[in-house]
Tab-separated table of C-alpha atoms and ligand atoms in Angstrom:
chain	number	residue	atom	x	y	z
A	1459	UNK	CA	18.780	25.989	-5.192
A	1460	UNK	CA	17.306	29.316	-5.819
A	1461	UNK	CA	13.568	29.470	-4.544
A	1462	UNK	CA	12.746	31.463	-8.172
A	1463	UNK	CA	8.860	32.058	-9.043
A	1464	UNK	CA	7.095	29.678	-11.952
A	1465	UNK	CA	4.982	31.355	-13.897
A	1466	UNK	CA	3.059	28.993	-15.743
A	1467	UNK	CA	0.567	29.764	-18.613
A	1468	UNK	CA	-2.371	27.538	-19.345
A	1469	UNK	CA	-4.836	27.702	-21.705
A	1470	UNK	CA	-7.329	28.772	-19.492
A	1471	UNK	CA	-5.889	29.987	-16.302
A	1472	UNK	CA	-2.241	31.563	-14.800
A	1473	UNK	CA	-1.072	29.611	-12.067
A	1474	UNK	CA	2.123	30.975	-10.207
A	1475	UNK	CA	4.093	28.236	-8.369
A	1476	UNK	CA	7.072	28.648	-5.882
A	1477	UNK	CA	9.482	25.958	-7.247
A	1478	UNK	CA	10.321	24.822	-3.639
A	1479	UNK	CA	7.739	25.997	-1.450
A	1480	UNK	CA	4.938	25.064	-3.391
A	1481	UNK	CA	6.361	21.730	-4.589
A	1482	UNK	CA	3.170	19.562	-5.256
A	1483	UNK	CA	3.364	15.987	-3.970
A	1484	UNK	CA	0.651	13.402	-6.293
A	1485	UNK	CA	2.220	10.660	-5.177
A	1486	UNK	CA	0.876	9.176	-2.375
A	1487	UNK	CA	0.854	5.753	-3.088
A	1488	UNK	CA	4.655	5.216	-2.923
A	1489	UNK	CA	4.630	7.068	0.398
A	1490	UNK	CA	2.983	9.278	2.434
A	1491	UNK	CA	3.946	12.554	4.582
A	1492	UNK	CA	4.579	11.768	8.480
A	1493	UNK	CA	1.802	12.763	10.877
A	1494	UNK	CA	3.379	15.432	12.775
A	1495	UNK	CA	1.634	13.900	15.934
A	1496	UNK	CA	3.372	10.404	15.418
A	1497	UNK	CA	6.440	12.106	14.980
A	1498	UNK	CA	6.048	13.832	18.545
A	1499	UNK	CA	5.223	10.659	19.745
A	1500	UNK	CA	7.889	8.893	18.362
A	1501	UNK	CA	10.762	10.959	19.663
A	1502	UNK	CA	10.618	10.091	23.792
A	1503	UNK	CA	11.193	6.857	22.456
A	1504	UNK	CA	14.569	7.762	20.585
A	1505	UNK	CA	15.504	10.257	23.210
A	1506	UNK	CA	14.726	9.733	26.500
A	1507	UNK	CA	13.199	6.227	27.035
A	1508	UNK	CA	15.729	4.712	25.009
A	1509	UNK	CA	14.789	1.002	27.146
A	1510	UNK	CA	15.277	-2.105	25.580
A	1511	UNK	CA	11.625	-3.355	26.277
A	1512	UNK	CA	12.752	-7.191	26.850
A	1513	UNK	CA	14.883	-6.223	29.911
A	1514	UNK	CA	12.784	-6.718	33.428
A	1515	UNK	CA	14.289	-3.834	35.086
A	1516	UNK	CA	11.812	-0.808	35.569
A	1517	UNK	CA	13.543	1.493	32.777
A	1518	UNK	CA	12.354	-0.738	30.199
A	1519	UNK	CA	8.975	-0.458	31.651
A	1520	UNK	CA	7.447	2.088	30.204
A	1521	UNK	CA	8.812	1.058	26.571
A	1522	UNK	CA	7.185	-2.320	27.666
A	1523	UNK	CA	3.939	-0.430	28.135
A	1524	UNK	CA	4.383	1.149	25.113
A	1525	UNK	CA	4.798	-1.593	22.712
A	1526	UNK	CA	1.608	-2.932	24.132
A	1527	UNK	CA	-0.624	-0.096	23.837
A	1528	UNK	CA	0.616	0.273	19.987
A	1529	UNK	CA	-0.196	-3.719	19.930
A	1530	UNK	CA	-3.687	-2.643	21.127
A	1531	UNK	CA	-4.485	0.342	19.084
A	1532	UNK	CA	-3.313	-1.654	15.935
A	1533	UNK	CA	-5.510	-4.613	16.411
A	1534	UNK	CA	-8.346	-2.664	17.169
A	1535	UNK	CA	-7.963	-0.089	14.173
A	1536	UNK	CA	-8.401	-3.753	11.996
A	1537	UNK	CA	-10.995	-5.667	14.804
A	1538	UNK	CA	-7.878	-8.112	15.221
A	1539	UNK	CA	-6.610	-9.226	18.894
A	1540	UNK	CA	-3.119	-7.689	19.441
A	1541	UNK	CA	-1.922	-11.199	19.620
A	1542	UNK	CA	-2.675	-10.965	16.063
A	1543	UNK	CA	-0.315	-8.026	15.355
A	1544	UNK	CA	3.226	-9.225	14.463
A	1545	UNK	CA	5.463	-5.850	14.006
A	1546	UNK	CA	7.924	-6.267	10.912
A	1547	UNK	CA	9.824	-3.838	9.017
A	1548	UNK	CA	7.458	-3.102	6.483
A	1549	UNK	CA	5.127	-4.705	3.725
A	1550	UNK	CA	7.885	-6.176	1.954
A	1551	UNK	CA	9.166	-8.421	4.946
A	1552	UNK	CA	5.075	-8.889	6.018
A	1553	UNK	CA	4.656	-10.672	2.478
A	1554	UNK	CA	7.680	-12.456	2.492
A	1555	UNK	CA	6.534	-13.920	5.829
A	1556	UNK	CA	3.420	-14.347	4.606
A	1557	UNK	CA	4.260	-16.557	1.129
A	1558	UNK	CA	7.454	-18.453	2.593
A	1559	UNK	CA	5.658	-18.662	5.968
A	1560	UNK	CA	2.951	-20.274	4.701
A	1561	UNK	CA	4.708	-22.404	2.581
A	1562	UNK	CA	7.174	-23.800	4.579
A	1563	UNK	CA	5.142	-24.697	7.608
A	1564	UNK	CA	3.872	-27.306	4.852
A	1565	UNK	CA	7.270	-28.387	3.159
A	1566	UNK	CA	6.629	-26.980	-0.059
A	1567	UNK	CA	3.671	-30.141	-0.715
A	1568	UNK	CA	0.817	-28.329	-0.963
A	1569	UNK	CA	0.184	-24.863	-4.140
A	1570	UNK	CA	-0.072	-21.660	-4.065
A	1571	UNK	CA	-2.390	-19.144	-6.040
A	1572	UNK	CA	-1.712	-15.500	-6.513
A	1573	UNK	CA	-2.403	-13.016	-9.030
A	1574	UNK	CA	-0.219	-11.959	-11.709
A	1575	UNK	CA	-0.284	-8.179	-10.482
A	1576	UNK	CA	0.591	-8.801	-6.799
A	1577	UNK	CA	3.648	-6.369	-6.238
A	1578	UNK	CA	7.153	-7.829	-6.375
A	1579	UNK	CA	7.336	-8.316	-2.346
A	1580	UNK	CA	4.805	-11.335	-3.404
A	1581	UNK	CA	5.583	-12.012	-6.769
A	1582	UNK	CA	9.337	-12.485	-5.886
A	1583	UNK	CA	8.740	-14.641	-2.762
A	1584	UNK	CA	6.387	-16.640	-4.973
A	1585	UNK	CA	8.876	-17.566	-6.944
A	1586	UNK	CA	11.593	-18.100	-4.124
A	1587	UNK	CA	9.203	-20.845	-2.684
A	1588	UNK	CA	8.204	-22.531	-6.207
A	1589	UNK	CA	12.294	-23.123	-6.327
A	1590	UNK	CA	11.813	-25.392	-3.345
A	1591	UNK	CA	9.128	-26.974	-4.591
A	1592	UNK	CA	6.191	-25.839	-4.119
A	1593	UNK	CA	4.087	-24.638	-7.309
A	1594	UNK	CA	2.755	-21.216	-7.929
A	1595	UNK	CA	-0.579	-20.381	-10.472
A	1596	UNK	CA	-1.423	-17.136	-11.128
A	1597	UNK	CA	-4.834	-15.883	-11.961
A	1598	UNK	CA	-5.167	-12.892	-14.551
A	1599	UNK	CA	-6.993	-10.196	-13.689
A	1600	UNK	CA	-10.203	-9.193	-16.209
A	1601	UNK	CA	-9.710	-5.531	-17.669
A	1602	UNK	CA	-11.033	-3.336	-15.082
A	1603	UNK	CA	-8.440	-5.115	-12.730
A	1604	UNK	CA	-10.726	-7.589	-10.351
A	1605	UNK	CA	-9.637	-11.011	-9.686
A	1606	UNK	CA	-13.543	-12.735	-9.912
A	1607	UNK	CA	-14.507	-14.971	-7.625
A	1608	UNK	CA	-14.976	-16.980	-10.625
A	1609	UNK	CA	-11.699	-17.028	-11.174
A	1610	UNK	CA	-10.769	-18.790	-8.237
A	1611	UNK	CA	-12.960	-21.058	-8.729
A	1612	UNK	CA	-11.676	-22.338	-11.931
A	1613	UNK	CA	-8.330	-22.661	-10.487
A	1614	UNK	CA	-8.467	-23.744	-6.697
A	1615	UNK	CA	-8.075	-27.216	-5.579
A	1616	UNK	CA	-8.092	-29.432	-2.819
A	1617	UNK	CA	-4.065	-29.528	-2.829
A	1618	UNK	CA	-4.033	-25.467	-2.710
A	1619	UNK	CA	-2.510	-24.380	0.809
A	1620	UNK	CA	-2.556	-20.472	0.255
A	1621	UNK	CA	-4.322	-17.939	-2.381
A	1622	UNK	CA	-2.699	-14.416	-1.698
A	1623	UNK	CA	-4.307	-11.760	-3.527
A	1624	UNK	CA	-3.934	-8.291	-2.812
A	1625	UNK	CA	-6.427	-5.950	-1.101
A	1626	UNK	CA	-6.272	-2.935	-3.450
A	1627	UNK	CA	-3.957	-2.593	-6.318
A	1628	UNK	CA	-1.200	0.040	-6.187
A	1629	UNK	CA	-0.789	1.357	-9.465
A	1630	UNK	CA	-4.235	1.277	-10.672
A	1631	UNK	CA	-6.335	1.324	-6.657
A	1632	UNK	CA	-9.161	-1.477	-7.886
A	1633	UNK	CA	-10.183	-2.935	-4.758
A	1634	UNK	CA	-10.825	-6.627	-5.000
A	1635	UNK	CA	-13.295	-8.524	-3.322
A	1636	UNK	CA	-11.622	-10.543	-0.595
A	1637	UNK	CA	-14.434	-11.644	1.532
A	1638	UNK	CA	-15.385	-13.985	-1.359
A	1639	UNK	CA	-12.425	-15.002	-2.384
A	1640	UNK	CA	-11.242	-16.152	0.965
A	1641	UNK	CA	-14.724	-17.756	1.444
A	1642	UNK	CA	-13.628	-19.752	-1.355
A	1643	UNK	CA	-10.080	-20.547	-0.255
A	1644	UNK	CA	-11.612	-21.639	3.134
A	1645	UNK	CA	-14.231	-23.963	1.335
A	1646	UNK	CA	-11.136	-25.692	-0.497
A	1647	UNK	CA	-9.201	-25.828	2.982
A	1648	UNK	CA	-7.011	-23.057	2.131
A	1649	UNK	CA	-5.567	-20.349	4.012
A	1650	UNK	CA	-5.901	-16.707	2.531
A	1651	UNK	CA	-3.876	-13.406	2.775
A	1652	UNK	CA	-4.412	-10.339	1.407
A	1653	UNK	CA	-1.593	-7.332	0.649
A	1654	UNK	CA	-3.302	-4.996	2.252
A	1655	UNK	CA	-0.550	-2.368	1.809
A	1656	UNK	CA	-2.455	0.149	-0.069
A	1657	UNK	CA	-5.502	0.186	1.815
A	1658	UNK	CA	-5.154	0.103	5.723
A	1659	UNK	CA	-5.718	3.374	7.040
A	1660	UNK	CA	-7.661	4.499	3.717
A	1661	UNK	CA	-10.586	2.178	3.644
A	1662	UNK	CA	-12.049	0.183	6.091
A	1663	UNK	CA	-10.550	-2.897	6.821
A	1664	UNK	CA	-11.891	-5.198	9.371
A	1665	UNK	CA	-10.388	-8.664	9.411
A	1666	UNK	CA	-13.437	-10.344	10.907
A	1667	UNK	CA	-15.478	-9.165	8.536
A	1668	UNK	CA	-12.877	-9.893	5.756
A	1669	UNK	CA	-12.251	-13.711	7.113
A	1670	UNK	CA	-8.348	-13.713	6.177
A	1671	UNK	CA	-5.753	-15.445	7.528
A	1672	UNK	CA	-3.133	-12.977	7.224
A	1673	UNK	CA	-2.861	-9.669	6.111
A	1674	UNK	CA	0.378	-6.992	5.565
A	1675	UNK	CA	0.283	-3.077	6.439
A	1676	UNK	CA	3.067	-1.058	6.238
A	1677	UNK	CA	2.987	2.348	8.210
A	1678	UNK	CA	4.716	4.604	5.391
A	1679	UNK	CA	1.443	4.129	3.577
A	1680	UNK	CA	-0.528	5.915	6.142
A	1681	UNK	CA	1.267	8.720	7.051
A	1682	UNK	CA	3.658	6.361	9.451
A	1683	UNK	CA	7.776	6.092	9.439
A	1684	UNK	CA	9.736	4.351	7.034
A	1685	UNK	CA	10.787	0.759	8.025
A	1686	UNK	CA	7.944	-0.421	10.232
A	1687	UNK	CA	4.492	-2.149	9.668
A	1688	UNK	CA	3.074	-5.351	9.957
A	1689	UNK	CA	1.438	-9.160	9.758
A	1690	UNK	CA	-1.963	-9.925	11.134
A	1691	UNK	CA	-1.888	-13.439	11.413
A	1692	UNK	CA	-5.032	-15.183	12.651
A	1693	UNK	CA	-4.988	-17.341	16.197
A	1694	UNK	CA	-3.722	-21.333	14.848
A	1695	UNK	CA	-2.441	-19.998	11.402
A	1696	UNK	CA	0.077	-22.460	10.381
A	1697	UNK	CA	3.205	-20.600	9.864
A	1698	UNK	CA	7.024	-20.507	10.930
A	1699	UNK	CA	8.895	-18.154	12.768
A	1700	UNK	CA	10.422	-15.193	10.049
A	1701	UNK	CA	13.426	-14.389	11.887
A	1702	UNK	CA	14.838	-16.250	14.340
A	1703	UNK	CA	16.873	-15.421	17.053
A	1704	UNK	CA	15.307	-13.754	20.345
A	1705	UNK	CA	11.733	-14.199	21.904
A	1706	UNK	CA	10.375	-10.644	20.586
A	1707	UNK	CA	7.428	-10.716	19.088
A	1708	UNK	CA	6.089	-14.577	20.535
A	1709	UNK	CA	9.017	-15.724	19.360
A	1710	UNK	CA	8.024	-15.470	15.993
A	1711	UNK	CA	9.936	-12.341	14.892
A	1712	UNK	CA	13.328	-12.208	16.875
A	1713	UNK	CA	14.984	-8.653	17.419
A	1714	UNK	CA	14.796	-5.793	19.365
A	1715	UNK	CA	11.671	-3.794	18.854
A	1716	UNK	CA	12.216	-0.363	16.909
A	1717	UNK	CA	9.491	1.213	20.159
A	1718	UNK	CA	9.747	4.690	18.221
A	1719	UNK	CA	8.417	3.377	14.382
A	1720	UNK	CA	6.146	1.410	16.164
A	1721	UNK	CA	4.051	3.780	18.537
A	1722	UNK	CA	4.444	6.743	15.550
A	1723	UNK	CA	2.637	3.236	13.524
A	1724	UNK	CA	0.224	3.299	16.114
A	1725	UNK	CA	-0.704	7.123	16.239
A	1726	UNK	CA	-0.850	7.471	12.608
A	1727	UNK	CA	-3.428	4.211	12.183
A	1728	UNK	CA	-5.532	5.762	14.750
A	1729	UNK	CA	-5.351	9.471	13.206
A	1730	UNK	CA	-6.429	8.201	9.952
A	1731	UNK	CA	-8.777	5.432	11.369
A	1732	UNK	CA	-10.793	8.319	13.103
A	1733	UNK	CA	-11.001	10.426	10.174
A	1734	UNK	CA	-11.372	7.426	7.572
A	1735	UNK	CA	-14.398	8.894	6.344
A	1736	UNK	CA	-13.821	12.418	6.010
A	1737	UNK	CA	-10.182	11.807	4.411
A	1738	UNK	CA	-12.088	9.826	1.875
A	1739	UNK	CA	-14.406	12.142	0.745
A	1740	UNK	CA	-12.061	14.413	0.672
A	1741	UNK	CA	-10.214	12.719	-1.582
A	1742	UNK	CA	-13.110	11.606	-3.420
A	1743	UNK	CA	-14.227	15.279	-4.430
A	1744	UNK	CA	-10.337	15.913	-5.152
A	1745	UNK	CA	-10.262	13.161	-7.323
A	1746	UNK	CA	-13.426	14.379	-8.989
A	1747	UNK	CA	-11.889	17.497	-9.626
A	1748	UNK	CA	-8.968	16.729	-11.393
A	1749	UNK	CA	-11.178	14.198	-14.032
A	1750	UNK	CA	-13.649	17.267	-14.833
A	1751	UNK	CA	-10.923	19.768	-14.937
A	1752	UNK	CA	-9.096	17.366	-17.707
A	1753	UNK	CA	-12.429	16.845	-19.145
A	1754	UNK	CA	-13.351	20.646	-19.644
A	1755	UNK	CA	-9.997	21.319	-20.805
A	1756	UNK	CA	-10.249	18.905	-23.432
A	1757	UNK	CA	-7.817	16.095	-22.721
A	1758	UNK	CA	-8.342	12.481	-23.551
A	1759	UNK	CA	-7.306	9.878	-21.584
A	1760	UNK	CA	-8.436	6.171	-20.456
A	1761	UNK	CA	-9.334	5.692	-17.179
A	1762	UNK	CA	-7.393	2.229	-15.711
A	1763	UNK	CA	-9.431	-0.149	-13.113
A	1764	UNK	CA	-12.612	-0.450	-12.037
A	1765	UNK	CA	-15.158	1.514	-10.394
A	1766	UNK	CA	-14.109	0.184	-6.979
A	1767	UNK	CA	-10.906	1.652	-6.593
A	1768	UNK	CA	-8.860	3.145	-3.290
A	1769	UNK	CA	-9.937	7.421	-3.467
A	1770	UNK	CA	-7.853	9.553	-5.006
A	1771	UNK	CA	-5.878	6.173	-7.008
A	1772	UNK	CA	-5.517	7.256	-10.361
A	1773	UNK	CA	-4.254	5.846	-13.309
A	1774	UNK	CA	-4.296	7.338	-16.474
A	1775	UNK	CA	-3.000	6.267	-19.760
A	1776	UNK	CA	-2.639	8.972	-22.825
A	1777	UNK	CA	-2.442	7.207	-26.100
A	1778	UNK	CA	0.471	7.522	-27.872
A	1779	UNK	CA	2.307	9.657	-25.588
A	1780	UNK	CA	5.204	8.551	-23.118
A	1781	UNK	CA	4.135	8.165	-19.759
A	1782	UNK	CA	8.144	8.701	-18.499
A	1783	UNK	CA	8.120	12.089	-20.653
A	1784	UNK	CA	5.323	13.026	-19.066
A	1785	UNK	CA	6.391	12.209	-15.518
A	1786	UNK	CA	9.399	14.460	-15.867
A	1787	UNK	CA	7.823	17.416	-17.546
A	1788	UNK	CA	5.873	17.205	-14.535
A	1789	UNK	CA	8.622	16.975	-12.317
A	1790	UNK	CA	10.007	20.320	-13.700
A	1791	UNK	CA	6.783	22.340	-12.835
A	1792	UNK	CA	7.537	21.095	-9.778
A	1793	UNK	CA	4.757	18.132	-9.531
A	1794	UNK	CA	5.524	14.731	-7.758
A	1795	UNK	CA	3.332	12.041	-9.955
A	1796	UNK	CA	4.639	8.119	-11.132
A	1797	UNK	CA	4.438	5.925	-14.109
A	1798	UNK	CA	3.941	2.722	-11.747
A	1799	UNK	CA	4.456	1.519	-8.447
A	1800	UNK	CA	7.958	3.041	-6.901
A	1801	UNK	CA	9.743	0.808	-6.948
A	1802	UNK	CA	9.169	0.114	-10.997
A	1803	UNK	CA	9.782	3.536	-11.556
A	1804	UNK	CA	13.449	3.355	-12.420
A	1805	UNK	CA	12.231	0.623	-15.396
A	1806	UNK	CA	11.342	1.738	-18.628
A	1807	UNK	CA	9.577	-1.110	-19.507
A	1808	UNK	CA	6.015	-1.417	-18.966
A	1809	UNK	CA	4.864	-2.645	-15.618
A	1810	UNK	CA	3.430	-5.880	-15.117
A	1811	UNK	CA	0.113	-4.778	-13.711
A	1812	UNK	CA	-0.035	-3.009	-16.545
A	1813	UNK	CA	0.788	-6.072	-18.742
A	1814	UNK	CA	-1.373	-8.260	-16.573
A	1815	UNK	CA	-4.529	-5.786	-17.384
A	1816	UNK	CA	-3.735	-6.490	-21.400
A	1817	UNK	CA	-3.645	-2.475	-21.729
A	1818	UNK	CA	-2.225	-2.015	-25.524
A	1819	UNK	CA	1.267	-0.850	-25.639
A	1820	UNK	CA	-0.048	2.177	-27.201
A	1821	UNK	CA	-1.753	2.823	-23.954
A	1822	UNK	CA	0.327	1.458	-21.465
A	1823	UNK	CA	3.652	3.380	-22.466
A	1824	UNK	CA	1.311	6.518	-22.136
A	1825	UNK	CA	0.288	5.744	-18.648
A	1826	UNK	CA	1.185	7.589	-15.245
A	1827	UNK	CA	-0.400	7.181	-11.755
A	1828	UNK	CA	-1.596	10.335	-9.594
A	1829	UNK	CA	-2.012	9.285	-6.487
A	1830	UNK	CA	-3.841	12.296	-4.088
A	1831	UNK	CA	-3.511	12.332	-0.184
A	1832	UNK	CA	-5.366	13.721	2.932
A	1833	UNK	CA	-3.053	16.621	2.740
A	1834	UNK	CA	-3.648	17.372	-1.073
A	1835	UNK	CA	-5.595	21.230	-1.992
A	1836	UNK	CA	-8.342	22.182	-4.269
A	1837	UNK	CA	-5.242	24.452	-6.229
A	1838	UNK	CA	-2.952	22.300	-6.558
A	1839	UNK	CA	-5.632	19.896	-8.160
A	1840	UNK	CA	-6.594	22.766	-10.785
A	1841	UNK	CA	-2.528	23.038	-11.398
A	1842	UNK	CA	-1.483	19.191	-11.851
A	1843	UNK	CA	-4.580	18.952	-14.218
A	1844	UNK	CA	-3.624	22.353	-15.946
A	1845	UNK	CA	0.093	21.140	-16.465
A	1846	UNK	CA	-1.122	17.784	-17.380
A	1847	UNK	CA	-3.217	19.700	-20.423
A	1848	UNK	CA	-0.292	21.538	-21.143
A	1849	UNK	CA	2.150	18.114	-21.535
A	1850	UNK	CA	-0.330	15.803	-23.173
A	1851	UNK	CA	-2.158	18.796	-25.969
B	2888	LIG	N1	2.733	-4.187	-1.198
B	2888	LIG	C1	2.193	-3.158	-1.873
B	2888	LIG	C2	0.840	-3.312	-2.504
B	2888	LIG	C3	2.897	-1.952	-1.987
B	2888	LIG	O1	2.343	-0.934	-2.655
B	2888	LIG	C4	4.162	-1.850	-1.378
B	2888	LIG	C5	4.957	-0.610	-1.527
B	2888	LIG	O2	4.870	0.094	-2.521
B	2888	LIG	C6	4.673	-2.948	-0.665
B	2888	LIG	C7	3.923	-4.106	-0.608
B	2888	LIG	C8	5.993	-2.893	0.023
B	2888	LIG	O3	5.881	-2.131	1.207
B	2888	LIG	P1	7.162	-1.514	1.932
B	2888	LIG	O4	7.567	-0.321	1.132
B	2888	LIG	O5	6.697	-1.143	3.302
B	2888	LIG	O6	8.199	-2.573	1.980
């Protein structure tokens, strides 16, 4: 690939681009860019201290060590015990846990309420678990994307076990509010989890404070590796053993631990913990930009989700335009955006968050998702929102 020069011409301003060098990457919600100090972390543990940490001979000691300290720093980035900290291989395999878990540790008796824009890891488990039996509602979110405590309410009943509803959306950020709702499941006898995919590492999350039962992170979300996060579940959660096999993890998650993806988990938590803040506002301001830039060049567009939404979440729908158009006339100024979440991105149709929000199809086939990062600059905010005027005028 040649690394040719972009010129592109605005209406108000020239911005040159390097096709490669400069390649701007909006899309931070499907994943995020290591952090170069949890990849030098990482790599003693792939080259050097290659231990088995379940072995008691002193090599494996120091991996031993390790896994422990990550177990630490996790569970106090989230005011959890590191008990608490069960390391999977991502959110996907956290929410499966979570759902079947859940649900098997009670035969499949007792219901289960989710929402109907949970992301597939939940949705599809829900539905693996309602073919053994046990039933599934799903509450609708209203049209700035909140499930209301209301809601709940209306639906939960003495025979619920679990309600599951995510902490923050991922195509359209709005944060829900999960202290009350899992006040609400606990009043009805229910446990609670929350996705929490999206947020750990972005917003605060404290678990205490929170009062949930369980709760999913995966570490590609927060500038971790690929392949790694994990379940918080609460001291005398009811719940069975994911994989069995070994006695990793209390037994409750057999095979050997991946020490690398789990300390570079670890570092990258911490990193962004510290800076939680900061990155925010940050993002925030970023955020801000882009919306008055689009404004002052003249574009219209509706805003998706509420005013409580993750920083620097943004979904925007252009009526009457094609949201997939737009995406790759993006992609060839050299701009990294999405229609949906990732992994819906290779669909046509419209997502089901989307559906679940009621957006009209003349809306929701017009809608992408920028999603802006730590590592995201004041220019290449003024150049997505410049090519963005150019696509959608
Ligand atoms: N839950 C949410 C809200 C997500 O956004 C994602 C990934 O996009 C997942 C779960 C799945 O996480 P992972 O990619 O680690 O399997």
């Amino acid at each position: 690939m040649s690394l040719e020069k972009r010129i592109f011409p605005t209406s108000s301003i020239n911005i040159e681009v390097n096709a490669l060098a400069n390649y701007i990457y909006a899309d931070n919600a499907a994943t995020t860019k290591l952090d170069v100090e949890a990849f030098d972390a990482m790599k003693p543990w792939l080259l050097d201290e290659y231990g088995n940490a379940s072995q008691p001979y002193s090599f494996s000691r120091k991996p031993k060590e390790a896994l422990k300290k990550a177990r630490e720093t996790i569970a106090e980035c989230i005011h959890a015990l590191p008990e608490e900290i069960f390391f999977t291989s991502g959110g996907t395999e956290s929410d499966n846990w979570a759902i079947k878990g859940a649900a098997l540790s009670n035969c499949g008796h007792r219901a289960i309420i989710t929402s109907a824009f949970e992301h597939h890891a939940i949705l599809h488990s829900c539905e693996a678990v309602e073919r053994l039996g046990c039933p599934v509602s799903y509450l609708w979110p209203d049209k700035n994307g909140i499930i209301t405590p209301s809601m709940l309410e209306s639906h939960i009943t003495d025979e619920t076990l679990l309600v599951s509803v995510m902490l923050a959306n991922n195509e359209i950020g709005a944060v829900q509010p999960i202290q009350e709702l899992c006040d609400i499941a606990h009043s009805h006898n229910a446990l609670f989890h929350t996705d929490a995919v999206q947020a750990v590492g972005h917003i605060e999350v404290d678990v205490k404070k929170l009062g949930v039962d369980m709760l999913s992170a995966s570490a590609h979300k927060f500038n971790g590796p690929k392949g790694i996060g994990f379940l918080y579940i609460r001291g005398g959660t009811p719940t069975i053993p994911f994989l069995d096999g070994g006695a990793q993890e209390y037994k409750r998650r057999a095979g050997t631990e991946n020490i690398a993806s789990i300390v570079g988990m670890a570092i990258a938590l911490k990193n962004n913990c510290q800076l939680i803040l900061e990155n925010q506002q940050k993002i925030k301001a970023l955020e801000n930009r882009l919306l008055d830039t689009l404004d002052s060049l003249g574009v219209s567009y509706v805003r998706n989700g509420s005013d409580c939404s993750l920083p620097g979440l943004i979904s925007l729908s252009f009526a009457g335009k094609d949201g997939e158009a737009i995406l790759h006339r993006l992609d060839l100024m050299g701009i990294s955006i999405s229609t949906g979440s990732a992994c819906d991105s290779r669909r046509t149709e419209i997502s089901h968050v989307l559906k679940a929000l009621k957006l009209p199809t003349e809306l929701a086939k017009g809608t992408i998702r920028i999603s802006l990062g730590k590592n995201n600059t004041e220019s290449e905010i003024d150049f997505i929102a410049n090519a963005i005027a150019k696509v959608v005028l």
